[in-house]
CSV table of C-alpha atoms in Angstrom, one decimal:
chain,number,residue,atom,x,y,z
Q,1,UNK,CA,-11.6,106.1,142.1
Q,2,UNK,CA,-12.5,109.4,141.1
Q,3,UNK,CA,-13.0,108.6,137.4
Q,4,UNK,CA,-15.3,105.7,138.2
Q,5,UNK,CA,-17.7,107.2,140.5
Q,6,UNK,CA,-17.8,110.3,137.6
Q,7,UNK,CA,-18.4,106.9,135.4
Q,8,UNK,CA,-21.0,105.4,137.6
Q,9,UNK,CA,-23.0,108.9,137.9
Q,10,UNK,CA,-22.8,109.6,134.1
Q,11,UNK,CA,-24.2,105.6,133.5
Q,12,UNK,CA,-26.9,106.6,136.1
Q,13,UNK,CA,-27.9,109.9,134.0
Q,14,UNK,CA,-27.7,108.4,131.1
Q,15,UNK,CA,-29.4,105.6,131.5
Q,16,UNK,CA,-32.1,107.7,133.8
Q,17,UNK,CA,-32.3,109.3,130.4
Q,18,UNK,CA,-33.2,107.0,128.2
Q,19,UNK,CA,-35.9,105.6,130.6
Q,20,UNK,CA,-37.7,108.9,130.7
Q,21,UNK,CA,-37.1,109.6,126.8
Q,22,UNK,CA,-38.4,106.0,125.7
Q,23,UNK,CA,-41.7,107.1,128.4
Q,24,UNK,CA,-41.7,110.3,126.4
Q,25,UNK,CA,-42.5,108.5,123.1
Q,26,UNK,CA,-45.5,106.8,124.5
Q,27,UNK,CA,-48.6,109.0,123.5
Q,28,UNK,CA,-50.5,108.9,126.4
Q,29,UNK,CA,-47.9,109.2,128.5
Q,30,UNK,CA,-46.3,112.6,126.7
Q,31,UNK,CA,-50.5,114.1,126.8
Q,32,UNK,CA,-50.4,113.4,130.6
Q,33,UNK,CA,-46.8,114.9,131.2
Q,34,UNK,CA,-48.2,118.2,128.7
Q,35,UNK,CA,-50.9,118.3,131.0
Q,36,UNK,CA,-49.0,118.1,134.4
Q,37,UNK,CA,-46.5,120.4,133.6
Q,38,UNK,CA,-46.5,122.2,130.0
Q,39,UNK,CA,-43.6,124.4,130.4
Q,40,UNK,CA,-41.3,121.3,131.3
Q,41,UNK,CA,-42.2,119.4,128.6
Q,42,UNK,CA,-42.1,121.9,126.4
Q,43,UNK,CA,-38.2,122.5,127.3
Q,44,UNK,CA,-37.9,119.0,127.2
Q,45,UNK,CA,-39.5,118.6,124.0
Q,46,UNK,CA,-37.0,121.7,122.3
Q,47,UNK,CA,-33.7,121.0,123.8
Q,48,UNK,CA,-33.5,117.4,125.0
Q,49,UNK,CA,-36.1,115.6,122.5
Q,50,UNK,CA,-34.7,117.1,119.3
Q,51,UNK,CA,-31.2,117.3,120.1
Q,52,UNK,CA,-31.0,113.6,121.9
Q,53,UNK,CA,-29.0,111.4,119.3
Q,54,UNK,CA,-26.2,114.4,120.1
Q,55,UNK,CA,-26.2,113.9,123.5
Q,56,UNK,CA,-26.1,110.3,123.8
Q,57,UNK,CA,-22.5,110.5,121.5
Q,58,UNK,CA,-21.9,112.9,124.0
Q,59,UNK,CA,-22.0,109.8,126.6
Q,60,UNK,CA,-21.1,107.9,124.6
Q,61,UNK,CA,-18.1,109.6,123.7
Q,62,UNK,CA,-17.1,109.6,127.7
Q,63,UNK,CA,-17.9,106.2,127.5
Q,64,UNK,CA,-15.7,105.0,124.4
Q,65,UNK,CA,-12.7,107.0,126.3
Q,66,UNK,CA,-13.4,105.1,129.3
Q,67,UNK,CA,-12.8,101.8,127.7
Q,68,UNK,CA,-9.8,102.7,125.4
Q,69,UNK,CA,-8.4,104.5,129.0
Q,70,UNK,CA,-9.0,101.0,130.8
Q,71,UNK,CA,-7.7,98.8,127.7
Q,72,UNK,CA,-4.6,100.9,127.7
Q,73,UNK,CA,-4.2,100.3,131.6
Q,74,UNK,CA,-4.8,96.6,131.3
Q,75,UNK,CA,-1.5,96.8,128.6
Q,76,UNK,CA,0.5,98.7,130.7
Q,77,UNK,CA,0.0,96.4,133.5
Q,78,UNK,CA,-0.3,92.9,131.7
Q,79,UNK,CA,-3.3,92.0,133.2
Q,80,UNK,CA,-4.1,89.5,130.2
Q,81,UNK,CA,-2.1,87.0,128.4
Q,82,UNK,CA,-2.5,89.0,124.8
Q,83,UNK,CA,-3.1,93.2,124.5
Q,84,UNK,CA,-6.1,92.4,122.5
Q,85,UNK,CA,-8.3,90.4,125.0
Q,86,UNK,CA,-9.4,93.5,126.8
Q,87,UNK,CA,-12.2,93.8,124.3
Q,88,UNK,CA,-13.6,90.6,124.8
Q,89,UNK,CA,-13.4,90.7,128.4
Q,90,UNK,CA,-15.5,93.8,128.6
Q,91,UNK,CA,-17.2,93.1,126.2
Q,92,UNK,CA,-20.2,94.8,127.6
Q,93,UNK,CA,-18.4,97.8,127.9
Q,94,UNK,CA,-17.9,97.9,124.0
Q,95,UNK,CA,-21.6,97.1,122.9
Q,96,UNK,CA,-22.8,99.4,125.0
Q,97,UNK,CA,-21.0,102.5,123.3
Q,98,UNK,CA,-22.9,101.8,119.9
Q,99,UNK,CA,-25.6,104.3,120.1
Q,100,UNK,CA,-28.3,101.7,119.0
Q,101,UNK,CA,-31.5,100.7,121.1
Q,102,UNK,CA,-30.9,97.4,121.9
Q,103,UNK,CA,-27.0,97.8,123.0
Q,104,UNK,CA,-27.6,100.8,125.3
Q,105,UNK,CA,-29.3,98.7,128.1
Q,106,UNK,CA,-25.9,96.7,128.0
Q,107,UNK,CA,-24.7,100.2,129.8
Q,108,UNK,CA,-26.8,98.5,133.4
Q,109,UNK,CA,-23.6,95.9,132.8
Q,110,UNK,CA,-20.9,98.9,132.8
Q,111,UNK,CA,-23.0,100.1,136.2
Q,112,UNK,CA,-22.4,96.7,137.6
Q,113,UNK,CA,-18.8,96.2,136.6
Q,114,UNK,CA,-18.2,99.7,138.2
Q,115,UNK,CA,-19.7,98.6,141.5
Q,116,UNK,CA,-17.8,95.2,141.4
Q,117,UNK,CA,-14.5,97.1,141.0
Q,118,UNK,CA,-15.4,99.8,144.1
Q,119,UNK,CA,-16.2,96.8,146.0
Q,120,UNK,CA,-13.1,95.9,145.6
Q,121,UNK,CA,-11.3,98.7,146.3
Q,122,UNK,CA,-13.5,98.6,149.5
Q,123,UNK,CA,-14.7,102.2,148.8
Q,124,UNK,CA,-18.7,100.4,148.7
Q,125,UNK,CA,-20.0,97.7,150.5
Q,126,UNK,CA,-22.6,96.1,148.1
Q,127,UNK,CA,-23.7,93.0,150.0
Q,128,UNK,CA,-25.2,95.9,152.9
Q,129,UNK,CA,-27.3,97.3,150.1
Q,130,UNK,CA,-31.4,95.3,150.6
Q,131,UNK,CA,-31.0,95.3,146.6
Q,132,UNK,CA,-28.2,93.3,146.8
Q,133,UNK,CA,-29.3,91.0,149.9
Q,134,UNK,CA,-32.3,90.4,147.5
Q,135,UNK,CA,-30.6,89.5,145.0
Q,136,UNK,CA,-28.3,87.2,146.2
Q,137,UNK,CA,-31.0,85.6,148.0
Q,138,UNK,CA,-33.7,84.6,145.4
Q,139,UNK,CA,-30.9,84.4,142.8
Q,140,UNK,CA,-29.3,81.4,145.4
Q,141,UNK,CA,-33.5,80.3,145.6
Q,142,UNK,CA,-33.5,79.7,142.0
Q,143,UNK,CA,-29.9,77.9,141.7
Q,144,UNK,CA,-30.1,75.6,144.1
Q,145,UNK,CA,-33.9,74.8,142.8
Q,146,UNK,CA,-32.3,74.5,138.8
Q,147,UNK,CA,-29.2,72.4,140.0
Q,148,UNK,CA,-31.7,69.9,142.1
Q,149,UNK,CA,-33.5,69.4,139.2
Q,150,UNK,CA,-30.9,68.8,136.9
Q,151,UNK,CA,-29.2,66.4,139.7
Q,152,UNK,CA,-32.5,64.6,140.3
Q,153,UNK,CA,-32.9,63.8,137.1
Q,154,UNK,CA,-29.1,63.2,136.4
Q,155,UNK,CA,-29.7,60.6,139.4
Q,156,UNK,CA,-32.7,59.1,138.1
Q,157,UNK,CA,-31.0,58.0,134.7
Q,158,UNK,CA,-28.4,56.3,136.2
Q,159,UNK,CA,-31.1,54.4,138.3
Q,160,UNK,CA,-32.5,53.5,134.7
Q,161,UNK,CA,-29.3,52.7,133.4
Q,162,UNK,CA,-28.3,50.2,136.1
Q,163,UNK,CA,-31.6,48.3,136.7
Q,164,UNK,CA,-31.1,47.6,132.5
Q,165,UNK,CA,-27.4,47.5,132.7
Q,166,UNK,CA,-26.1,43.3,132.5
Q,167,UNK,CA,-23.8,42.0,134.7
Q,168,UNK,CA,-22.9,45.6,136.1
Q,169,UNK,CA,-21.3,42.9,139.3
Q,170,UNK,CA,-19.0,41.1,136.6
Q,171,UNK,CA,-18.0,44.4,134.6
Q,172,UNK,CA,-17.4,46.2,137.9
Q,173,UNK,CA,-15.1,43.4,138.9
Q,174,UNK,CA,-13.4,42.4,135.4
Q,175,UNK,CA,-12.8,45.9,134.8
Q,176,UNK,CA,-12.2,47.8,137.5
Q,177,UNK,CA,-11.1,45.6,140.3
Q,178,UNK,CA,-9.3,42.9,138.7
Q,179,UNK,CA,-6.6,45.3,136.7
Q,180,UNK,CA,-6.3,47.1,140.3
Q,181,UNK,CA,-6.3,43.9,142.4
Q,182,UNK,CA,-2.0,43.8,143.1
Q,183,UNK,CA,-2.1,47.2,144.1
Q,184,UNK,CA,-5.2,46.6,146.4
Q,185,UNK,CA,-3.6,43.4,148.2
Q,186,UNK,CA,-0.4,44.9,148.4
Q,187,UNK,CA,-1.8,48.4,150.4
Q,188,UNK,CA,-4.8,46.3,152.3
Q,189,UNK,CA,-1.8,44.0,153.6
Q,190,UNK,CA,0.4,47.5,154.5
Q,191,UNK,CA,-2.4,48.8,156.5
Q,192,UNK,CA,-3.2,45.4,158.2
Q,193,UNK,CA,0.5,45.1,159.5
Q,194,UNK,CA,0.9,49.3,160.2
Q,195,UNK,CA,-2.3,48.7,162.4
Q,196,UNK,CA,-1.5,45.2,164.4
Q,197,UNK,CA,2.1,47.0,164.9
Q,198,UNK,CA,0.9,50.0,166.0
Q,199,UNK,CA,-1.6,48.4,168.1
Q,200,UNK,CA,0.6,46.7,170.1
Q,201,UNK,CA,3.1,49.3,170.6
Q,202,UNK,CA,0.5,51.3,171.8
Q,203,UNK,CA,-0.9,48.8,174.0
Q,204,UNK,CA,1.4,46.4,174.6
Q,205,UNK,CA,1.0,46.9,178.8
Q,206,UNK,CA,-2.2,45.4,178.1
Q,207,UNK,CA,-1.2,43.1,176.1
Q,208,UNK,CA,1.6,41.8,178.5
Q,209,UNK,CA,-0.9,41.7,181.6
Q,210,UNK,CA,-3.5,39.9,179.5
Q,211,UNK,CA,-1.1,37.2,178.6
Q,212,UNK,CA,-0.2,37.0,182.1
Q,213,UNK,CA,-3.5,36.5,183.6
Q,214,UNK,CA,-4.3,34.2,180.8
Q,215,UNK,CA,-1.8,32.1,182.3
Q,216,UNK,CA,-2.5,32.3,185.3
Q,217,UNK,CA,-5.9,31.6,185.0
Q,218,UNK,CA,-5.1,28.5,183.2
Q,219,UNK,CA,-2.4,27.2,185.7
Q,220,UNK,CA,-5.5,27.7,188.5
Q,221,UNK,CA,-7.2,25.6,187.2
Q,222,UNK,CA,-5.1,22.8,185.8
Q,223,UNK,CA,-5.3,19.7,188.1
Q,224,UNK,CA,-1.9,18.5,187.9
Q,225,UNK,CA,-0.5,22.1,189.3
Q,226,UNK,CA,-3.2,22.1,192.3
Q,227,UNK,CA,-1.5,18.5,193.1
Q,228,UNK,CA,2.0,20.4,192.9
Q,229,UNK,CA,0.9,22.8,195.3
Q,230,UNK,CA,0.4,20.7,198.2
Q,231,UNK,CA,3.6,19.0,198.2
Q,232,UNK,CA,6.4,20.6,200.3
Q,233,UNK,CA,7.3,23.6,198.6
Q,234,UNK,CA,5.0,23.4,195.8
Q,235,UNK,CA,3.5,26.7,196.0
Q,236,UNK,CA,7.0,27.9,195.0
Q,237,UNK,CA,7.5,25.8,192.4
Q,238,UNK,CA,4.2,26.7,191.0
Q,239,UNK,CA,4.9,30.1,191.0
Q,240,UNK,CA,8.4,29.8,189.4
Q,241,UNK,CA,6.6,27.6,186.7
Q,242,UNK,CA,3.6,30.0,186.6
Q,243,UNK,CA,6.6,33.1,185.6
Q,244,UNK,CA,8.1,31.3,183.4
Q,245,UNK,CA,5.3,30.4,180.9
Q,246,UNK,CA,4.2,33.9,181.3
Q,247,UNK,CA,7.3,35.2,180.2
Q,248,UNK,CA,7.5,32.6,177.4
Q,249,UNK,CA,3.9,33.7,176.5
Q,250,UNK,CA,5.0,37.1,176.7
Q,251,UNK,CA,7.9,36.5,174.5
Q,252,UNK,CA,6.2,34.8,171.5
Q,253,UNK,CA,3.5,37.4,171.7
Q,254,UNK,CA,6.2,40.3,171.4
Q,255,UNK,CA,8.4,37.7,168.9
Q,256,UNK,CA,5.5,37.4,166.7
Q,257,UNK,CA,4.2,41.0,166.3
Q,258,UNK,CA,7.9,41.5,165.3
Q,259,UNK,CA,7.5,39.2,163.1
Q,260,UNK,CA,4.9,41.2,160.9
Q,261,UNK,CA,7.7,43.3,160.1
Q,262,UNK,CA,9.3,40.2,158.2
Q,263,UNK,CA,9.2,39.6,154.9
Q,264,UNK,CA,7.5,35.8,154.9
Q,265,UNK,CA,4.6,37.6,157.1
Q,266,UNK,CA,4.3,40.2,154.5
Q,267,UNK,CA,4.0,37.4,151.5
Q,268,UNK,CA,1.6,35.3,153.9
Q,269,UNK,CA,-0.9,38.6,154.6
Q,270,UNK,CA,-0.4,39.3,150.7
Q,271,UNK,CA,-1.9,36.0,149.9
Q,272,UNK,CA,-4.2,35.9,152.3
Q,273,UNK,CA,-5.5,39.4,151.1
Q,274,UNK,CA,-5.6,38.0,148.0
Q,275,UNK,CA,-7.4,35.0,148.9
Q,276,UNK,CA,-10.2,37.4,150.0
Q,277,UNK,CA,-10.5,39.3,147.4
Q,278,UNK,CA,-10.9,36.6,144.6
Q,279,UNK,CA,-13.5,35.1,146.9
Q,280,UNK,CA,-15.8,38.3,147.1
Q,281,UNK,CA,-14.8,39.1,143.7
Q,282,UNK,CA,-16.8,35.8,142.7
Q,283,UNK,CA,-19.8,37.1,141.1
Q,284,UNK,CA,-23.2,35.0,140.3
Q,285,UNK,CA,-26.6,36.4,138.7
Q,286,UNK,CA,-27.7,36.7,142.5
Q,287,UNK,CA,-24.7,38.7,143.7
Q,288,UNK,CA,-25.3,40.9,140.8
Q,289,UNK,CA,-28.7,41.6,141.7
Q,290,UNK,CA,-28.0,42.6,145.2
Q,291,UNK,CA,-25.2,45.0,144.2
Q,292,UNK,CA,-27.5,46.2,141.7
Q,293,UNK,CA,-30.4,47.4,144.0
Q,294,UNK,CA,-27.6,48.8,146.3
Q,295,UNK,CA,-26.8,51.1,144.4
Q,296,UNK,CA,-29.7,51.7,142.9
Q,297,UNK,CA,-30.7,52.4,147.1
Q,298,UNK,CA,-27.7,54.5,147.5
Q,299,UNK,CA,-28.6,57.0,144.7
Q,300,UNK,CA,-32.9,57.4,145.8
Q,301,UNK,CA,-31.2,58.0,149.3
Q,302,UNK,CA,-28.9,61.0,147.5
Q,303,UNK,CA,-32.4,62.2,145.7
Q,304,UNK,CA,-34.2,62.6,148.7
Q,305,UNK,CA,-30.9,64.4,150.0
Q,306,UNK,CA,-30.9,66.7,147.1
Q,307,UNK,CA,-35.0,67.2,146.9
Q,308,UNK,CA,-34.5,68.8,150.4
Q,309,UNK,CA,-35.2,73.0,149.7
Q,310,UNK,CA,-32.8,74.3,151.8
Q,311,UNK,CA,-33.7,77.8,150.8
Q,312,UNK,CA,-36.4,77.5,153.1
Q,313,UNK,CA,-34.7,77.2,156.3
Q,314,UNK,CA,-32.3,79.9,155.5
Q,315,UNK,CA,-35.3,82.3,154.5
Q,316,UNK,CA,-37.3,81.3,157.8
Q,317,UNK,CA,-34.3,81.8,159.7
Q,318,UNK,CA,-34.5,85.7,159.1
Q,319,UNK,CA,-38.3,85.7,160.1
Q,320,UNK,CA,-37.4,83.5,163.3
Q,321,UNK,CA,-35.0,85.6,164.2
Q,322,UNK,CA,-37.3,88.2,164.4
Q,323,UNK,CA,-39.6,86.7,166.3
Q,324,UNK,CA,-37.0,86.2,168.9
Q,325,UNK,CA,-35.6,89.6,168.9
Q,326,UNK,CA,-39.2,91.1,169.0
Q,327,UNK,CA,-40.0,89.1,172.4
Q,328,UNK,CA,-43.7,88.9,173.7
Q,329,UNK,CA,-45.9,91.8,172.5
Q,330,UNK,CA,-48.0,91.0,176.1
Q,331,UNK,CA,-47.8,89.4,179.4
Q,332,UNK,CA,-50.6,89.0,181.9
């Protein structure tokens, strides 16, 4: 932890440095810094200026030990599958030790690294820090605006490529139905039986009293019964009659969900799944239109859901916020 930090302050210097010396160069800059203060520059001039390639190695130095120190930890710990990957992991962390123009700004990526591993070690917290809130939130605005545009125009070429596609219906069904199809019928049937079954073990109270007012309902108004029931006794002998087929009802009901368990039921669902499915698989120039402008529907529908910027409701929810906590400024 300690070694970091002393990392993270040295990166800070030093790249603070080479800000202010690469200002230095610039003619009218140096004349104005003379002018503001000519003893500074001066010292600047004599001990940093002309000595500055030295004391970049000397960072640089501190720097090329941090990375041999951290490639030698990564060994001892096996944190990659071969000793020599530390390198190109941290890559960043090597270009940045040649004391070159161009690779020294790679040293903002050991600053960044640094923090990421602090954050980890929860000694920082980064995402408090308005730099960081800024970031992540116009760095999220200008994802989600690249990936909708790539999407859009991913969705728009396959619009193109089914309104000229031929037959799209027929090739869906030839080859991706059709080699599928005994695997569809077969689980299409499982489900139909697992739901009727469950169904009616779930329900079959209902079921039971339905069937029995069914009956009932049927025996009311069935002439020849009405006749029965003014004879001596009939009402009893309606009654008995009327229990009986309700408890035969009852019984073939219960008999024949019982009977989806059966073998022959399951062959007779199979085929009748299968009868369904070669009829809607029967495709015509008509049928293939249809499907085609349904999907060519379904994906404008998933543009428009893609075109919408939702990177402006989360940055007015801030603002709205706000408001609310603020209140009225003024009240009469």
């Amino acid at each position: 932890m300690i070694w970091d930090l002393a990392v993270v302050v040295l990166v800070a210097i030093n790249l603070a440095l080479l800000l202010f010396d690469s200002l230095f160069l610039i003619p009218p800059l140096n004349s104005a810094f003379g002018a503001v203060a000519p003893g500074l520059h001066t010292a600047y001039d004599t001990y940093i200026r002309a000595n500055f390639v030295e004391i970049d190695l000397c960072f640089v130095a501190i720097f090329l030990l941090d990375v041999l120190l951290g490639w030698a930890i990564a060994i001892a710990q096996r944190r990659y599958a071969r000793w020599f990957f530390y390198p190109f992991v941290h890559w960043y962390d090597v270009l940045g030790c040649i004391p070159l123009a161009g690779f020294r700004l790679l040293r903002v990526l050991r600053v960044v690294s640094l923090l990421i591993r602090l954050q980890r070690l929860g000694l920082v917290d980064v995402t408090r820090w308005r730099l960081y809130r800024f970031y992540r939130t116009y760095y999220g605005v200008l994802m989600e605006e690249i990936s909708d545009r790539v999407a859009i125009n991913l969705l728009g070429d396959l619009q193109k490529e089914i309104r000229n596609s031929e037959h799209l219906t027929q090739r869906i069904s030839s080859e991706v139905i059709q080699p599928r199809k005994a695997a569809l019928v077969d689980e299409i049937a499982s489900r139909l039986e697992r739901t009727v079954s469950k169904g009616y073990a779930e329900n079959h109270q209902q079921v039971h009293r339905y069937v029995a007012a069914l009956v009932a309902r049927t025996m009311e108004e069935n002439e020849e019964l009405r006749r029965l029931r003014r004879l001596p006794m009939g009402d009893a002998v309606a009654e008995s009659i009327e229990r009986s087929l309700s408890d035969i009802a009852s019984r073939v009901v219960h008999e024949a969900i019982d009977g989806l368990r059966s073998p022959h039921f399951h062959s007779l669902m199979t085929d009748l799944v299968g009868s369904g499915i070669d009829a809607w698989l029967q495709v015509d120039d008509k049928t293939d239109r249809v499907t085609q402008q349904v999907l060519i529907d379904m994906l404008e529908l998933l543009k428009e859901q893609v075109a919408i910027k939702r990177w402006k409701s989360e940055l007015s929810e801030p603002q709205t916020r706000r408001d609310d906590t603020a209140g009225p400024t003024s009240g009469v």
